[in-house]
mmCIF file of C-alpha atoms in Angstrom:
data_model
loop_
_atom_site.group_PDB
_atom_site.id
_atom_site.type_symbol
_atom_site.label_atom_id
_atom_site.label_comp_id
_atom_site.label_asym_id
_atom_site.label_seq_id
_atom_site.Cartn_x
_atom_site.Cartn_y
_atom_site.Cartn_z
ATOM 1 C CA ASP A 68 27.884 16.873 5.115
ATOM 2 C CA THR A 69 27.246 13.948 7.451
ATOM 3 C CA GLN A 70 25.784 16.214 10.124
ATOM 4 C CA ARG A 71 23.591 17.984 7.537
ATOM 5 C CA ASP A 72 22.324 14.584 6.389
ATOM 6 C CA TYR A 73 21.496 13.628 9.998
ATOM 7 C CA LEU A 74 19.712 16.944 10.559
ATOM 8 C CA ASN A 75 17.682 16.511 7.370
ATOM 9 C CA LYS A 76 16.652 13.020 8.479
ATOM 10 C CA ILE A 77 15.723 14.286 11.948
ATOM 11 C CA GLN A 78 13.708 17.140 10.441
ATOM 12 C CA GLY A 79 11.892 14.795 8.068
ATOM 13 C CA ALA A 80 11.100 12.332 10.850
ATOM 14 C CA SER A 81 9.867 15.083 13.180
ATOM 15 C CA GLN A 82 7.603 16.529 10.461
ATOM 16 C CA HIS A 83 6.204 13.055 9.815
ATOM 17 C CA LEU A 84 5.570 12.526 13.531
ATOM 18 C CA LEU A 85 3.915 15.946 13.842
ATOM 19 C CA GLY A 86 1.656 15.057 10.920
ATOM 20 C CA ILE A 87 0.599 11.821 12.635
ATOM 21 C CA VAL A 88 -0.103 13.613 15.932
ATOM 22 C CA ASN A 89 -2.170 16.275 14.136
ATOM 23 C CA ASP A 90 -4.110 13.579 12.259
ATOM 24 C CA VAL A 91 -4.884 11.726 15.500
ATOM 25 C CA LEU A 92 -6.042 14.977 17.123
ATOM 26 C CA ASP A 93 -8.233 15.870 14.129
ATOM 27 C CA LEU A 94 -9.714 12.365 14.046
ATOM 28 C CA SER A 95 -10.474 12.594 17.774
ATOM 29 C CA LYS A 96 -12.275 15.905 17.180
ATOM 30 C CA VAL A 97 -14.227 14.415 14.279
ATOM 31 C CA GLU A 98 -15.300 11.365 16.263
ATOM 32 C CA ALA A 99 -16.308 13.547 19.231
ATOM 33 C CA GLY A 100 -18.294 15.854 16.940
ATOM 34 C CA LYS A 101 -16.091 18.795 17.974
ATOM 35 C CA LEU A 102 -14.477 19.637 14.647
ATOM 36 C CA GLN A 103 -16.261 22.792 13.549
ATOM 37 C CA LEU A 104 -15.835 24.442 10.181
ATOM 38 C CA GLU A 105 -15.378 28.188 9.970
ATOM 39 C CA ARG A 106 -17.376 30.344 7.589
ATOM 40 C CA LEU A 107 -15.060 33.079 6.374
ATOM 41 C CA SER A 108 -14.382 34.900 3.127
ATOM 42 C CA VAL A 109 -11.995 32.690 1.136
ATOM 43 C CA ASP A 110 -10.031 33.129 -2.072
ATOM 44 C CA VAL A 111 -10.364 29.511 -3.246
ATOM 45 C CA ALA A 112 -7.947 30.019 -6.153
ATOM 46 C CA GLN A 113 -5.319 31.178 -3.650
ATOM 47 C CA VAL A 114 -5.963 28.115 -1.475
ATOM 48 C CA VAL A 115 -5.237 25.909 -4.514
ATOM 49 C CA ARG A 116 -2.117 27.914 -5.375
ATOM 50 C CA ASP A 117 -0.921 27.648 -1.746
ATOM 51 C CA VAL A 118 -1.350 23.865 -1.831
ATOM 52 C CA HIS A 119 0.599 23.800 -5.100
ATOM 53 C CA ALA A 120 3.400 25.793 -3.437
ATOM 54 C CA GLN A 121 3.499 23.326 -0.539
ATOM 55 C CA LEU A 122 3.661 20.287 -2.859
ATOM 56 C CA ILE A 123 5.902 21.476 -5.682
ATOM 57 C CA ASP A 124 9.221 20.550 -4.031
ATOM 58 C CA GLN A 125 7.945 17.065 -3.177
ATOM 59 C CA ALA A 126 6.756 16.568 -6.777
ATOM 60 C CA GLN A 127 9.955 17.890 -8.338
ATOM 61 C CA ALA A 128 12.086 15.704 -6.054
ATOM 62 C CA LYS A 129 10.364 12.693 -7.662
ATOM 63 C CA GLY A 130 10.660 14.122 -11.175
ATOM 64 C CA LEU A 131 6.898 14.726 -11.424
ATOM 65 C CA SER A 132 5.153 17.717 -12.921
ATOM 66 C CA LEU A 133 2.497 19.375 -10.765
ATOM 67 C CA HIS A 134 -0.164 21.459 -12.501
ATOM 68 C CA VAL A 135 -2.981 23.698 -11.279
ATOM 69 C CA HIS A 136 -6.216 24.178 -13.225
ATOM 70 C CA ILE A 137 -8.560 26.866 -11.894
ATOM 71 C CA ASP A 138 -11.918 27.423 -13.569
ATOM 72 C CA PRO A 139 -12.035 31.011 -14.894
ATOM 73 C CA ALA A 140 -15.677 31.149 -13.710
ATOM 74 C CA LEU A 141 -14.534 30.720 -10.088
ATOM 75 C CA PRO A 142 -15.644 33.775 -8.073
ATOM 76 C CA ALA A 143 -12.845 35.808 -6.485
ATOM 77 C CA ARG A 144 -14.132 35.187 -2.950
ATOM 78 C CA LEU A 145 -16.535 32.690 -1.408
ATOM 79 C CA MET A 146 -17.665 31.885 2.113
ATOM 80 C CA GLY A 147 -16.186 28.725 3.591
ATOM 81 C CA ASP A 148 -13.313 27.230 5.557
ATOM 82 C CA GLY A 149 -10.212 27.808 3.469
ATOM 83 C CA LEU A 150 -7.916 26.122 5.992
ATOM 84 C CA ARG A 151 -9.907 22.872 5.856
ATOM 85 C CA MET A 152 -10.302 23.064 2.057
ATOM 86 C CA GLY A 153 -6.547 23.321 1.832
ATOM 87 C CA GLN A 154 -6.090 20.466 4.306
ATOM 88 C CA VAL A 155 -8.190 18.105 2.169
ATOM 89 C CA LEU A 156 -6.540 19.170 -1.074
ATOM 90 C CA LEU A 157 -3.075 18.918 0.479
ATOM 91 C CA ASN A 158 -3.828 15.410 1.748
ATOM 92 C CA PHE A 159 -5.072 14.233 -1.659
ATOM 93 C CA GLY A 160 -2.180 15.939 -3.443
ATOM 94 C CA SER A 161 0.418 14.453 -1.085
ATOM 95 C CA ASN A 162 -1.049 10.992 -1.610
ATOM 96 C CA ALA A 163 -1.081 11.476 -5.376
ATOM 97 C CA ILE A 164 2.595 12.396 -5.337
ATOM 98 C CA LYS A 165 3.450 9.595 -2.920
ATOM 99 C CA PHE A 166 1.843 6.948 -5.148
ATOM 100 C CA THR A 167 3.020 8.345 -8.501
ATOM 101 C CA GLU A 168 6.420 7.242 -9.739
ATOM 102 C CA ARG A 169 6.439 9.151 -13.035
ATOM 103 C CA GLY A 170 4.243 11.528 -14.951
ATOM 104 C CA ARG A 171 2.102 14.246 -13.451
ATOM 105 C CA VAL A 172 -0.324 15.339 -10.784
ATOM 106 C CA ASP A 173 -3.087 17.880 -11.448
ATOM 107 C CA LEU A 174 -4.910 20.011 -8.873
ATOM 108 C CA VAL A 175 -8.250 21.109 -10.316
ATOM 109 C CA VAL A 176 -11.110 23.312 -9.099
ATOM 110 C CA GLN A 177 -14.224 23.771 -11.251
ATOM 111 C CA VAL A 178 -17.529 25.553 -10.750
ATOM 112 C CA GLN A 179 -20.242 22.880 -10.945
ATOM 113 C CA ALA A 180 -23.284 25.033 -10.250
ATOM 114 C CA SER A 181 -23.909 28.641 -9.353
ATOM 115 C CA THR A 182 -26.862 30.688 -8.122
ATOM 116 C CA ASP A 183 -27.072 34.153 -6.585
ATOM 117 C CA GLN A 184 -26.598 32.603 -3.123
ATOM 118 C CA ASP A 185 -24.563 29.416 -3.616
ATOM 119 C CA VAL A 186 -21.670 28.049 -5.612
ATOM 120 C CA THR A 187 -20.918 24.350 -5.817
ATOM 121 C CA LEU A 188 -17.276 23.531 -6.551
ATOM 122 C CA ARG A 189 -15.670 20.319 -7.696
ATOM 123 C CA PHE A 190 -12.121 19.681 -6.561
ATOM 124 C CA GLU A 191 -10.075 17.006 -8.283
ATOM 125 C CA VAL A 192 -6.623 15.592 -7.831
ATOM 126 C CA ARG A 193 -5.618 13.542 -10.856
ATOM 127 C CA ASP A 194 -2.411 11.565 -11.193
ATOM 128 C CA THR A 195 -0.631 8.977 -13.292
ATOM 129 C CA GLY A 196 0.048 6.806 -10.237
ATOM 130 C CA ILE A 197 -0.442 3.146 -9.436
ATOM 131 C CA GLY A 198 -4.248 3.202 -9.318
ATOM 132 C CA LEU A 199 -6.532 1.055 -7.194
ATOM 133 C CA ASN A 200 -8.921 -1.788 -7.832
ATOM 134 C CA ALA A 201 -12.563 -1.483 -6.724
ATOM 135 C CA ALA A 202 -12.070 -3.536 -3.541
ATOM 136 C CA ALA A 203 -9.178 -1.342 -2.386
ATOM 137 C CA GLN A 204 -11.177 1.813 -3.127
ATOM 138 C CA LEU A 205 -13.876 0.712 -0.674
ATOM 139 C CA GLN A 206 -11.358 0.676 2.214
ATOM 140 C CA LEU A 207 -9.626 3.968 1.454
ATOM 141 C CA PHE A 208 -11.662 6.380 3.533
ATOM 142 C CA GLN A 209 -11.776 4.248 6.700
ATOM 143 C CA SER A 210 -9.615 5.140 9.710
ATOM 144 C CA PHE A 211 -6.256 3.367 9.839
ATOM 145 C CA GLN A 212 -6.885 1.639 6.482
ATOM 146 C CA GLN A 213 -4.635 1.503 3.460
ATOM 147 C CA ALA A 214 -5.269 -0.108 0.086
ATOM 148 C CA ASP A 215 -3.260 -3.078 1.334
ATOM 149 C CA VAL A 216 -0.679 -3.686 4.036
ATOM 150 C CA SER A 217 2.205 -3.625 1.573
ATOM 151 C CA THR A 218 1.437 0.022 0.783
ATOM 152 C CA THR A 219 2.122 0.984 4.387
ATOM 153 C CA ARG A 220 5.493 -0.744 4.245
ATOM 154 C CA GLN A 221 6.416 0.623 0.823
ATOM 155 C CA TYR A 222 4.999 4.156 1.017
ATOM 156 C CA GLY A 223 4.394 4.868 4.712
ATOM 157 C CA GLY A 224 1.355 6.534 6.220
ATOM 158 C CA THR A 225 -1.281 5.750 8.802
ATOM 159 C CA GLY A 226 -4.473 5.793 6.749
ATOM 160 C CA LEU A 227 -5.846 8.677 8.825
ATOM 161 C CA GLY A 228 -5.536 11.501 6.310
ATOM 162 C CA LEU A 229 -8.194 10.187 3.950
ATOM 163 C CA ALA A 230 -10.598 9.383 6.797
ATOM 164 C CA ILE A 231 -10.266 12.931 8.110
ATOM 165 C CA SER A 232 -10.603 14.327 4.575
ATOM 166 C CA ARG A 233 -13.815 12.347 4.093
ATOM 167 C CA HIS A 234 -15.320 13.828 7.264
ATOM 168 C CA LEU A 235 -14.272 17.360 6.293
ATOM 169 C CA ALA A 236 -15.633 16.979 2.761
ATOM 170 C CA GLU A 237 -18.935 15.662 4.136
ATOM 171 C CA GLN A 238 -19.175 18.647 6.490
ATOM 172 C CA MET A 239 -18.640 20.939 3.494
ATOM 173 C CA GLY A 240 -21.442 19.209 1.589
ATOM 174 C CA GLY A 241 -19.236 16.991 -0.574
#
């Protein structure tokens, strides 16, 4: 049992470190203008369900409910970068779970507008977490920024995920 506990801690720490390294690499690509989005056929509903599957254990471990809401008007397939869509949604969902002590987190995708050639989607991650005041919200999407320094100590994180997500969302027109 002691060895299993050590291995679980080592695995958790190595996954955290890998996440930081990947964030630094992505941020470097963004800042160098080298992060290119792919344009492939994507099942957006499946991307949302995959993110849900990746987050459900984390949510349940905290006693939170995690719900998915997919607009029935969402087309079966769209052109876009499903990997990067999932990355942004996963980052927002992970943060929502991290900063929510009780209640729920919702992953939502809605069709905002649709023509023969284009579909505009709205992705939302809603939670019953701690919330942020207006001043803290202004800092959120800056590299290496957190709402305040106590959040880093209490919840961990580097502040890179939201900065990268902002760049990806902007590249996707959001």
